[in-house]
XYZ file of C-alpha atoms in Angstrom:
588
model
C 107.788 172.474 98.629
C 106.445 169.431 96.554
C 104.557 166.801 98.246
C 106.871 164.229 97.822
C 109.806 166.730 98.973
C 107.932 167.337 102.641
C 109.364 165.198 105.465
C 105.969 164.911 106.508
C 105.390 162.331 104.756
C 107.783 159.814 106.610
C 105.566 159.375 108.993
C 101.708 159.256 109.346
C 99.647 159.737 112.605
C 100.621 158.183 115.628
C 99.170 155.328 117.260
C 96.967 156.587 120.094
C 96.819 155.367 123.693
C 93.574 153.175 122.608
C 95.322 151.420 120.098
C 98.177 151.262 122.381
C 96.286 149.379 124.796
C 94.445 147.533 122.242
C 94.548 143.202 122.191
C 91.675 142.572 119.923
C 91.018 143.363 116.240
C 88.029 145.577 116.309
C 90.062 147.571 119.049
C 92.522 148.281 116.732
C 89.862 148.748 114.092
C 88.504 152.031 116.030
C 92.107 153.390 116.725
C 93.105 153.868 113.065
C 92.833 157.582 111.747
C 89.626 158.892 110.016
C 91.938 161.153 107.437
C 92.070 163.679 109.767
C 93.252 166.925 107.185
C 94.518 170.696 107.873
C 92.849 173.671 108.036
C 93.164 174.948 104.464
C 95.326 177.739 105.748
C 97.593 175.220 106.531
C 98.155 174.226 103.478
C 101.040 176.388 102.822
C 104.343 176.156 104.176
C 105.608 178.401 106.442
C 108.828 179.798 108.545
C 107.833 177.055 111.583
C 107.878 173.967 108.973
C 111.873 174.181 108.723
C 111.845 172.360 112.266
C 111.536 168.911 112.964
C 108.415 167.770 111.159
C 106.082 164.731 113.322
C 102.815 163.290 112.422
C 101.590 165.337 115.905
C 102.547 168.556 114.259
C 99.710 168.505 111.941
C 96.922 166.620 113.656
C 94.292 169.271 113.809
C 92.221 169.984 117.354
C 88.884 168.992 117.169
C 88.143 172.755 118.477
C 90.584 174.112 115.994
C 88.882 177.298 113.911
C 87.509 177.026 110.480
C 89.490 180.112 109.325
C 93.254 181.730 109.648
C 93.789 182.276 113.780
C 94.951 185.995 114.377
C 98.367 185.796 115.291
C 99.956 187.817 118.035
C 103.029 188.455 116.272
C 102.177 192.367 115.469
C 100.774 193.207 118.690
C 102.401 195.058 121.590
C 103.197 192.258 123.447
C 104.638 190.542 121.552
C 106.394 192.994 119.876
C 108.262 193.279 123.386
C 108.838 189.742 123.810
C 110.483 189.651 120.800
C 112.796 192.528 121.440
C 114.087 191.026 124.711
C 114.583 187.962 122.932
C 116.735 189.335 120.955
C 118.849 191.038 123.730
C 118.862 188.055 125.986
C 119.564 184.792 123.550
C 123.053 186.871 122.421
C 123.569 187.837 125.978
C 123.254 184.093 127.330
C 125.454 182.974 124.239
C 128.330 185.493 125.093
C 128.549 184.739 128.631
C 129.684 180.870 127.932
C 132.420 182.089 124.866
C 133.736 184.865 127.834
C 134.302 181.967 130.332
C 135.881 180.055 127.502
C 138.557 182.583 126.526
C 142.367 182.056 127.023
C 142.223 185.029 129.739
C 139.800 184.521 132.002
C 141.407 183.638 135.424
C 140.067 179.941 135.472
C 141.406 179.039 132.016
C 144.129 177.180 133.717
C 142.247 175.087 135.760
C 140.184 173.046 132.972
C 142.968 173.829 130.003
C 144.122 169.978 129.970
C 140.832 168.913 129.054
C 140.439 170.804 126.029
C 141.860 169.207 122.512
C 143.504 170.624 119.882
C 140.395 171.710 117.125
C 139.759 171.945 113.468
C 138.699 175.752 113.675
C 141.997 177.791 113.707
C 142.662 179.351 117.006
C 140.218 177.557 118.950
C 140.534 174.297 120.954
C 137.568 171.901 121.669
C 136.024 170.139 124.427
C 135.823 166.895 123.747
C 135.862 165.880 127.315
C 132.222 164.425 127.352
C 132.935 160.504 127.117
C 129.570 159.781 125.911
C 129.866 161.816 122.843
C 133.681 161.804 122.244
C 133.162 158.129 121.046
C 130.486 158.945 118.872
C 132.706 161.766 117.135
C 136.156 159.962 117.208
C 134.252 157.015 115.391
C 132.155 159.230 112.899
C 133.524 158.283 109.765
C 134.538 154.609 111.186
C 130.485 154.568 111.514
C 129.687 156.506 108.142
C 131.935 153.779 106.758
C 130.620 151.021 108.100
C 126.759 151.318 107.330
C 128.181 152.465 103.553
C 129.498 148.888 103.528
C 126.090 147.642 104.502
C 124.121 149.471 102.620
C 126.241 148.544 99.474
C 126.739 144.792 99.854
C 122.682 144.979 100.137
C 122.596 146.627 97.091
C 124.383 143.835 95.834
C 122.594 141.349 97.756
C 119.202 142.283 95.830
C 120.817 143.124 92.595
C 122.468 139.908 91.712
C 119.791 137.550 93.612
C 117.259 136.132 92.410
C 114.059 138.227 91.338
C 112.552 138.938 94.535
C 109.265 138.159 95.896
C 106.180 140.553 96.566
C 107.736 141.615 99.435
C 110.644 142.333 101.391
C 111.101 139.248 103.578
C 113.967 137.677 102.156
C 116.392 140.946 103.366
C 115.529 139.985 106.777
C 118.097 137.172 106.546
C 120.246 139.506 104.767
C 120.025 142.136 108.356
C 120.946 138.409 110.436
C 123.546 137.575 108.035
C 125.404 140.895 108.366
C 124.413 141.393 112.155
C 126.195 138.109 112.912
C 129.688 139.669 111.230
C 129.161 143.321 112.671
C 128.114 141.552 116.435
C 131.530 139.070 116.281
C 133.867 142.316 115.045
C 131.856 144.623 117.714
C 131.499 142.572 120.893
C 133.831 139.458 120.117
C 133.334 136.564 121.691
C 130.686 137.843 123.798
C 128.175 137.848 121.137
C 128.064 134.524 122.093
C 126.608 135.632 125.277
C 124.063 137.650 123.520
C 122.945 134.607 121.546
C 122.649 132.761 124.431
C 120.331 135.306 125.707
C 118.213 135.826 123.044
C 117.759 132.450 122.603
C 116.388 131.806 126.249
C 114.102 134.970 126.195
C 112.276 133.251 122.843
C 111.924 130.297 125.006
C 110.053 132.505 126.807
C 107.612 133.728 124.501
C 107.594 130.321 122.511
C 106.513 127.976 125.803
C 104.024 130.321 127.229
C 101.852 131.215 123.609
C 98.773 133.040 125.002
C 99.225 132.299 128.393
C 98.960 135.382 130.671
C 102.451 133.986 132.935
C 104.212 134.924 129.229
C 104.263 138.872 129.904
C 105.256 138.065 134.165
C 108.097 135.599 132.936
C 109.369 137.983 129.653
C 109.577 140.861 132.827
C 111.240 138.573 134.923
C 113.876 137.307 132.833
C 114.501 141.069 131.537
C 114.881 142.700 134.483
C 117.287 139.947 135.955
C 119.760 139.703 132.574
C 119.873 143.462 133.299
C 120.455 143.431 136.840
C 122.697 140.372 136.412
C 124.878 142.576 133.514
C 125.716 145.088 135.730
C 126.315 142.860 138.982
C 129.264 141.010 137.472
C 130.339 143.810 134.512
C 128.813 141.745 132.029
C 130.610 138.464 132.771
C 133.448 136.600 131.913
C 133.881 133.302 130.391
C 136.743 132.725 132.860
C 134.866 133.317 135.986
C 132.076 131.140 134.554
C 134.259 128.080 133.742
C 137.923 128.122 134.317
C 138.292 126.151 130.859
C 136.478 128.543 128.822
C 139.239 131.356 129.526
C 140.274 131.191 126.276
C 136.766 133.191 124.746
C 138.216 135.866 127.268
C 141.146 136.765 124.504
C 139.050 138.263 122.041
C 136.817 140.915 123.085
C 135.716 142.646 120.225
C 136.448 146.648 119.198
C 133.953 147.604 121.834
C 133.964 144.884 124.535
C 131.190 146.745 127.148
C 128.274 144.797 125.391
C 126.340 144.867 128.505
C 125.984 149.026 128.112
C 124.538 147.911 124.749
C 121.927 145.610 126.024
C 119.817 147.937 128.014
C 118.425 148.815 123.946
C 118.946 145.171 123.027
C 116.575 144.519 126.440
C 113.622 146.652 125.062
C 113.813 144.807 121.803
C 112.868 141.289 123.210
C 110.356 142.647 125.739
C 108.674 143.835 122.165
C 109.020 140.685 120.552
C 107.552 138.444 123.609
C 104.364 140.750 124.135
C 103.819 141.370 120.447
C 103.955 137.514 120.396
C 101.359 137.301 123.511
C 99.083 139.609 121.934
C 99.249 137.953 118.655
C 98.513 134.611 120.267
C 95.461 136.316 121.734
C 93.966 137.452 118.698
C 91.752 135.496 116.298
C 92.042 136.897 113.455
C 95.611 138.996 111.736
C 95.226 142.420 109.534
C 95.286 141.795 105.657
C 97.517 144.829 104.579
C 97.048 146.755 101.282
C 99.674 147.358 98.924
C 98.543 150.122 97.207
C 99.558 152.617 99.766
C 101.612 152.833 102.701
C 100.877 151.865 105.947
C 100.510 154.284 108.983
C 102.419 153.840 112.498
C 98.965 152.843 113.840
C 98.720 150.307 111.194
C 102.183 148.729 112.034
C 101.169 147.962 115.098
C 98.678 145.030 114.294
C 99.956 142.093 115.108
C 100.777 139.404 112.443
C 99.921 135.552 112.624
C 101.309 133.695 115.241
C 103.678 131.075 112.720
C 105.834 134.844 111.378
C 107.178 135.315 114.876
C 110.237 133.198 113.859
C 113.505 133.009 115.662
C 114.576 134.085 112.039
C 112.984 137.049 112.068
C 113.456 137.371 115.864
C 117.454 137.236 115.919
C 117.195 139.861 112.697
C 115.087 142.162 114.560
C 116.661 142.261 117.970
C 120.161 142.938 116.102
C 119.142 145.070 113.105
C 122.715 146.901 112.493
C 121.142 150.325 111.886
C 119.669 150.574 115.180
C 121.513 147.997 117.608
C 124.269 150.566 119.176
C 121.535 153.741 119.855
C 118.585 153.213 118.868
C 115.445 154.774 117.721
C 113.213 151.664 119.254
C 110.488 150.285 116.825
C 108.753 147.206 118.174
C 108.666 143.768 116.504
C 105.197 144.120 114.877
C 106.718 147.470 112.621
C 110.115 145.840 112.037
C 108.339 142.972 110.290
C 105.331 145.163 108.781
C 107.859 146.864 106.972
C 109.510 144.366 105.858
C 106.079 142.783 104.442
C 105.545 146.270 102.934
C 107.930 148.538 101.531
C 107.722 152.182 103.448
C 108.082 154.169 99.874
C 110.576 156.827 101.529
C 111.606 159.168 99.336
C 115.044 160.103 97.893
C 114.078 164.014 98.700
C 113.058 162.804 102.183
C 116.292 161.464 102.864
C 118.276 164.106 101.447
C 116.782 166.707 103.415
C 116.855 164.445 106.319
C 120.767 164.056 106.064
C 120.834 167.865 105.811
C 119.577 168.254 109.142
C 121.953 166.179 110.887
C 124.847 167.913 108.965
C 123.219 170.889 110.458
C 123.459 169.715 114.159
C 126.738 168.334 113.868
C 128.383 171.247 112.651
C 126.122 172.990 115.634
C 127.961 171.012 117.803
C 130.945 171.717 116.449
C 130.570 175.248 117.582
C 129.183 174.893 120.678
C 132.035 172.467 121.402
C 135.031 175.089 119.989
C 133.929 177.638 121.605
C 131.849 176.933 124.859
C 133.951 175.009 127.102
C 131.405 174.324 129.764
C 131.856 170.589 129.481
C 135.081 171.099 131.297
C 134.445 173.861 133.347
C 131.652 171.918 134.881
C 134.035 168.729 135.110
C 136.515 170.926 137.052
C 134.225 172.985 139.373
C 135.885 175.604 137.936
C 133.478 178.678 138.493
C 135.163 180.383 141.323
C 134.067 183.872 141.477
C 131.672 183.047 138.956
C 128.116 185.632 139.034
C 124.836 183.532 139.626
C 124.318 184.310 135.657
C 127.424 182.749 134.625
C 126.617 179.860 136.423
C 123.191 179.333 135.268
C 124.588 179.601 131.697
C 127.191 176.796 132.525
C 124.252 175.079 133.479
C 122.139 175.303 130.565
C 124.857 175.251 128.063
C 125.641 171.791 129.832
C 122.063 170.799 129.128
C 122.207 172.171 125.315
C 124.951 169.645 124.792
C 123.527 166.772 126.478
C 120.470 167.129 124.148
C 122.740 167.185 121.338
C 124.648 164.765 122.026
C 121.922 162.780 122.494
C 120.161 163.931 118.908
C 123.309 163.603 116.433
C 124.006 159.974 117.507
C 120.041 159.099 117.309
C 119.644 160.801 113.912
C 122.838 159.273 112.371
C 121.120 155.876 112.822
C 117.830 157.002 112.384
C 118.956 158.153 108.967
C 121.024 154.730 108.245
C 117.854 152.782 108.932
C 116.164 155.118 106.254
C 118.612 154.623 103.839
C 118.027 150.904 104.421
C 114.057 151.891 103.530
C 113.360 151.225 107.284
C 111.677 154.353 109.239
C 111.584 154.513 112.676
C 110.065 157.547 115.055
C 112.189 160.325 115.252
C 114.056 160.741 118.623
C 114.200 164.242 119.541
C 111.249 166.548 118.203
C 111.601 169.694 119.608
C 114.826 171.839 120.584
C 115.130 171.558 124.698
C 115.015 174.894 124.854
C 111.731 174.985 123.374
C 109.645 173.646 125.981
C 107.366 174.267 128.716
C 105.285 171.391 129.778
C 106.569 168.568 131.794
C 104.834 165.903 130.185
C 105.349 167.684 126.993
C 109.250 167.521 127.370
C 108.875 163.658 127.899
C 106.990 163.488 125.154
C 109.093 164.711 122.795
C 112.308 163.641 124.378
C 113.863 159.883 123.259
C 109.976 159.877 121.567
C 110.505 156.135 120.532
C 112.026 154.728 124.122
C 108.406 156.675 125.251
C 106.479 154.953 122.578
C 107.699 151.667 124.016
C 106.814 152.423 127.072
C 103.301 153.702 126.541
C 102.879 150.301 124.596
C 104.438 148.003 126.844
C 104.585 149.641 130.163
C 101.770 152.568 131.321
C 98.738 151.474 129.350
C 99.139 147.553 130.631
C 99.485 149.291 134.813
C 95.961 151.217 133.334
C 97.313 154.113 132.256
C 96.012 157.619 132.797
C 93.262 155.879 135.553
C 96.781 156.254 137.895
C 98.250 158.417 136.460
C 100.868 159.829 139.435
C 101.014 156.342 140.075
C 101.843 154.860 137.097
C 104.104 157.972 136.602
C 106.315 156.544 139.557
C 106.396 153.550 138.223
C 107.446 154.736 134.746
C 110.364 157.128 135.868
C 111.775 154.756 138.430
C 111.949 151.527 135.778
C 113.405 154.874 133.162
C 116.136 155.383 136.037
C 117.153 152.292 136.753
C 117.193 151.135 132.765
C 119.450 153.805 132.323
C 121.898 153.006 135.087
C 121.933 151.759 138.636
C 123.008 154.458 140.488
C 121.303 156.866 143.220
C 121.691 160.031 140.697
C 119.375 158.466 138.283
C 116.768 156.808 140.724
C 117.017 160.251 141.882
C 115.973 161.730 138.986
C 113.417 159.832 138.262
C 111.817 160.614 141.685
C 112.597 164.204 140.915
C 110.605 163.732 137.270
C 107.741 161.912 138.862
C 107.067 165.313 141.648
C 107.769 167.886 139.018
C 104.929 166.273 137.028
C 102.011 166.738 140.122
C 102.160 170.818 139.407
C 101.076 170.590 136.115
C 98.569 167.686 136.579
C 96.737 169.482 139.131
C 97.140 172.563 137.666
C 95.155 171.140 134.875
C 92.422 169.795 136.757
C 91.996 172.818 138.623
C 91.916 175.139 135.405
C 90.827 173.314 132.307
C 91.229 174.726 129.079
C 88.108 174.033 128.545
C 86.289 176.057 131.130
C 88.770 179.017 131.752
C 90.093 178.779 127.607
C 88.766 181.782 127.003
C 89.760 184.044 129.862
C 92.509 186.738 128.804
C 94.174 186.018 132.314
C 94.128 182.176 131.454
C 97.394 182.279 129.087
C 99.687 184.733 131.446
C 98.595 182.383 134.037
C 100.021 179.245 131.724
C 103.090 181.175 130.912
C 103.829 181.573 135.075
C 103.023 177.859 135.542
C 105.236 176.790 132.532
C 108.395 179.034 133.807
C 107.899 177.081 137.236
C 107.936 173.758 134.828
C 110.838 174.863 133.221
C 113.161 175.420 136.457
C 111.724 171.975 137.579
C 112.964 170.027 134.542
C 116.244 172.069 134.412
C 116.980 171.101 138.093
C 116.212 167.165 137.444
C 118.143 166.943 134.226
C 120.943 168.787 135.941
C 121.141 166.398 138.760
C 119.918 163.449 136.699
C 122.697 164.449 133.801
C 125.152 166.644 134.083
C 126.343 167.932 138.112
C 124.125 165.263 140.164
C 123.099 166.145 143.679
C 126.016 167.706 144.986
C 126.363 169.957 142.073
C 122.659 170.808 141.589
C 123.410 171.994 145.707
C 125.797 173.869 144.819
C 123.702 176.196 142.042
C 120.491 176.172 144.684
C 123.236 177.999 147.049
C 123.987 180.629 145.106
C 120.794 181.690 143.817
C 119.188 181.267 146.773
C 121.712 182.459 149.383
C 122.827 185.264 147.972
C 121.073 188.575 147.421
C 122.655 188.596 143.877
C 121.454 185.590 143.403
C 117.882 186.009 144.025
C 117.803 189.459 141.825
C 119.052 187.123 139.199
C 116.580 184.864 139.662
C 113.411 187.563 139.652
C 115.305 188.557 136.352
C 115.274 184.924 134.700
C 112.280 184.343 135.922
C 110.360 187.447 134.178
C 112.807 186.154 130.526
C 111.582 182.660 130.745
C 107.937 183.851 130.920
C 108.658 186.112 128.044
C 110.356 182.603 126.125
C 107.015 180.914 126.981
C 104.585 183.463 125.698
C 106.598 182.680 122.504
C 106.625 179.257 122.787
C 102.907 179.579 123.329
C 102.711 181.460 119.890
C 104.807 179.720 118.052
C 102.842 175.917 118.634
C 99.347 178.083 117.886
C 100.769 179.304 114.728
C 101.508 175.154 113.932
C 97.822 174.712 115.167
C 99.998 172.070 117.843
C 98.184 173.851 120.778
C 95.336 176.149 120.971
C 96.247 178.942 123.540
């Protein structure tokens, strides 16, 4: 695969927790990479590069060897891992289809909330709200940022000749915005403005005062607080002649749900502001080449934080409804200089989110546990079936989290704007806590290593600032005990694995033959933790999540089928363990 060809190249590495932190130009100096390359047997592709391709997956371990690792692949072991994997991943896709068919008993209980399909023979559960009105709007969507991508062809090709840089589009992104906001939300985008507006009052009165970052918190978490109090207003309520604005509401008139992204956005701007305030001098970029993530986050000169580019950025079509988050400082970098993505790049990239729709598509035709789950209806269901309702559940939450995210991830590409990529790693393919968070919504946890743990001091607290992190990530999403639970639930699950690596460092026990089989038990413990808080965080809450703890525990069949999973998932992390040493991600 040519050079140009390898999604690799979208991003560079990622900015590191010192840069993160970082308020002062020779801070951000030190942070930038030192053209870190790969081991030259590396330098090849191979059957792991198909997945989804990050800056981390090639950043090479300091410790990392010289010369090609010898892989496990041919041994015994792992020889027998891979048979049972291939008994047990067909065996824990059947066991969702069998619950699906026409003729099992509790068919008839969930049957109304299936739809009639596009695959012949097959209904689909479409049930999920979240994702049904992603996919009933698909091509309304696909339509829409066509029309915006086209009248911006337009817009450059019969302007005038543009400047050095890419500025001027950023009244082009306000101009449409504006349009898109009024046919969206209505009359409410009036709301919005008024919003905005206030929160760059904000950043505007308080300049490099340290009450700036207390107020821009403040005002944030009220507005959000405020939205969900009183259902994001009405103009009637607020004065009884203004009842009129209340007539038009827009296609999608919950603007409120919206803001919680919108929220992040001005938080950005503000302390990108603060910090730029605080620093003397501004980074002179170089045009020859493209700039890395690290280098996008240097702030600019004080005077180019304009409530121009502010409005623009905060309400950037491509990435107002979902996301990914990119903070103020790479909106406007990138507009200053062009990211040079490739047509290849975004080719392939619209490739893979064909790939996961149609995925979807499958899952949703054929596995009905959407509804079975929504129904409770798994009487006389075997601890195994249940388990697979419950991870099947999960599946589809992650998906329907990644098509939405890539769809406007790819629309902002299109638009020659990249942004981190949401979801890195298949759910199913993980065994570390902090690893999962890592790679799960990667650009909501870029913001909030930026603007969140590395300001409370980062990994000095880190079970601390943890709690802090996962209970402001609970309520963000919504204000409700099943998500402030989860977040609690998160924030334990996380203590195993921190102590676990205090007590046996890599780095002292690396080299023991016990010291991986010991990992793999630790990471299937990890894994049932972050199943059980996503499941009551997600999909079944508390009750539910009861429910499943009853029957594996409680029941003699369910505790044999628990020994069982338990002894599979340590055979799925031993190749998990193999399959990040053969992307030199991990040493094990």
């Amino acid at each position: 695969m040519s050079e140009s060809c390898n999604l690799t190249n979208l991003q560079s590495i990622p900015l590191t927790p010192t840069a993160q932190e970082a308020y002062k130009p020779t801070v951000y100096e030190s942070a930038l990479p030192q053209n870190v390359e790969r081991p030259s047997y590396r330098n090849r592709m191979i059957l792991t590069d198909l997945t989804v391709d990050i800056p981390e997956s090639h950043r090479v371990p300091k410790d990392a060897p010289a010369t090609p690792p010898k892989a496990r692949w041919g041994t015994l072991e792992f020889r027998t891992y891979i048979a049972v994997a291939c008994v047990m991943i067909p065996v824990m896709t059947w066991i969702p289809i069998s619950l699906s068919l026409e003729s099992h008993p509790n068919y008839k209980f969930y049957e109304r909330r299936l739809s009639p399909g596009w695959i012949p023979f097959r209904k689909v559960d479409n049930s999920d709200a979240q994702y049904r009105s992603f996919r009933n709007n698909f091509w309304l969507l696909t339509t829409l940022a066509t029309a915006y991508l086209s009248i911006k062809y337009l817009w450059k090709r019969l302007g005038t000749a543009p400047p050095q840089d890419n500025t001027y589009l950023i009244r082009y992104n306000l101009f449409f915005s504006v349009f898109f906001l009024l046919g969206l939300h209505g009359t409410s985008f009036f709301k919005i403005l008024i919003i905005l507006s206030l929160n760059y009052s904000i950043a505007r009165f308080c300049g490099d005062r340290k009450i700036g970052p207390v107020l821009t918190w403040v005002f944030n978490a009220a507005v959000l607080f405020a939205n969900d109090r009183f259902n994001g207003y009405r103009y009637g309520d607020l004065l009884p002649s203004l009842e009129v604005l209340d007539g038009y509401q827009g296609a999608y008139s919950r603007w409120h749900i919206v803001y919680n992204l919108t929220m992040l956005r001005l938080v950005s701007f503000n302390i990108d502001y603060y910090w730029a305030c605080n620093t003397s001098t501004s980074k002179e970029h170089n045009r020859n080449r493209t700039m890395t993530y690290a280098e996008r986050m240097f702030p600019h000169p004080p005077q180019m934080y304009t409530f121009l580019s502010y409005l623009s950025y905060a309400l950037y079509p491509p990435l107002y409804l979902a996301g990914p988050i990119m903070t103020f400082n790479d909106y406007l970098w990138q507009h200053r200089q062009s990211m040079n993505i490739s047509g290849c790049a975004k080719v392939l990239y619209c490739i893979r989110l064909i790939a996961s729709v149609l995925t979807m598509e499958l899952i949703l035709h054929f596995m009905y546990v959407v509804a079975i789950k929504d129904t409770s209806a798994w009487d006389s269901a075997t601890p195994a079936q249940i388990s697979m309702i419950g991870f099947w559940n999960l599946i589809i939450v992650w998906l329907k989290l990644l098509i939405p995210w890539r769809f406007f991830r790819l629309w902002a590409l299109m638009d020659g704007i990249e942004v981190p990529e949401n979801m890195v790693r298949c759910m199913a393919n993980n065994y570390s806590t902090l690893g999962f968070w890592r790679s799960w919504h990667r650009s909501y946890n870029l913001w909030i290593i930026r603007y969140i743990y590395i300001p409370l001091g980062g990994s000095k607290h880190v079970l601390l600032n943890m709690l802090l992190v996962f209970t402001f990530v609970a309520l963000w999403h919504d204000l409700t005990f099943r998500l402030l639970a989860w977040g609690w639930l998160v924030s334990l699950f996380v203590v195993p694995e921190v102590l676990a690596m205090y007590l046996l460092p890599a780095s002292k026990y690396g080299s023991e033959p016990w010291y991986r089989h010991v990992c793999a038990a630790g990471g299937v413990l990890n894994v049932l933790m972050m199943m059980s808080a996503n499941l009551v965080g997600f999909v079944v809450g508390t009750d539910g999540v009861g429910f499943f703890v009853q029957q594996l525990f409680g029941t003699g069949k369910g505790l044999a089928f628990l020994a069982v999973a338990c002894a599979v998932l340590f055979v799925g992390v031993q190749l998990m363990f193999e399959y990040r040493y053969v992307r030199c991600d991990l040493p094990v």
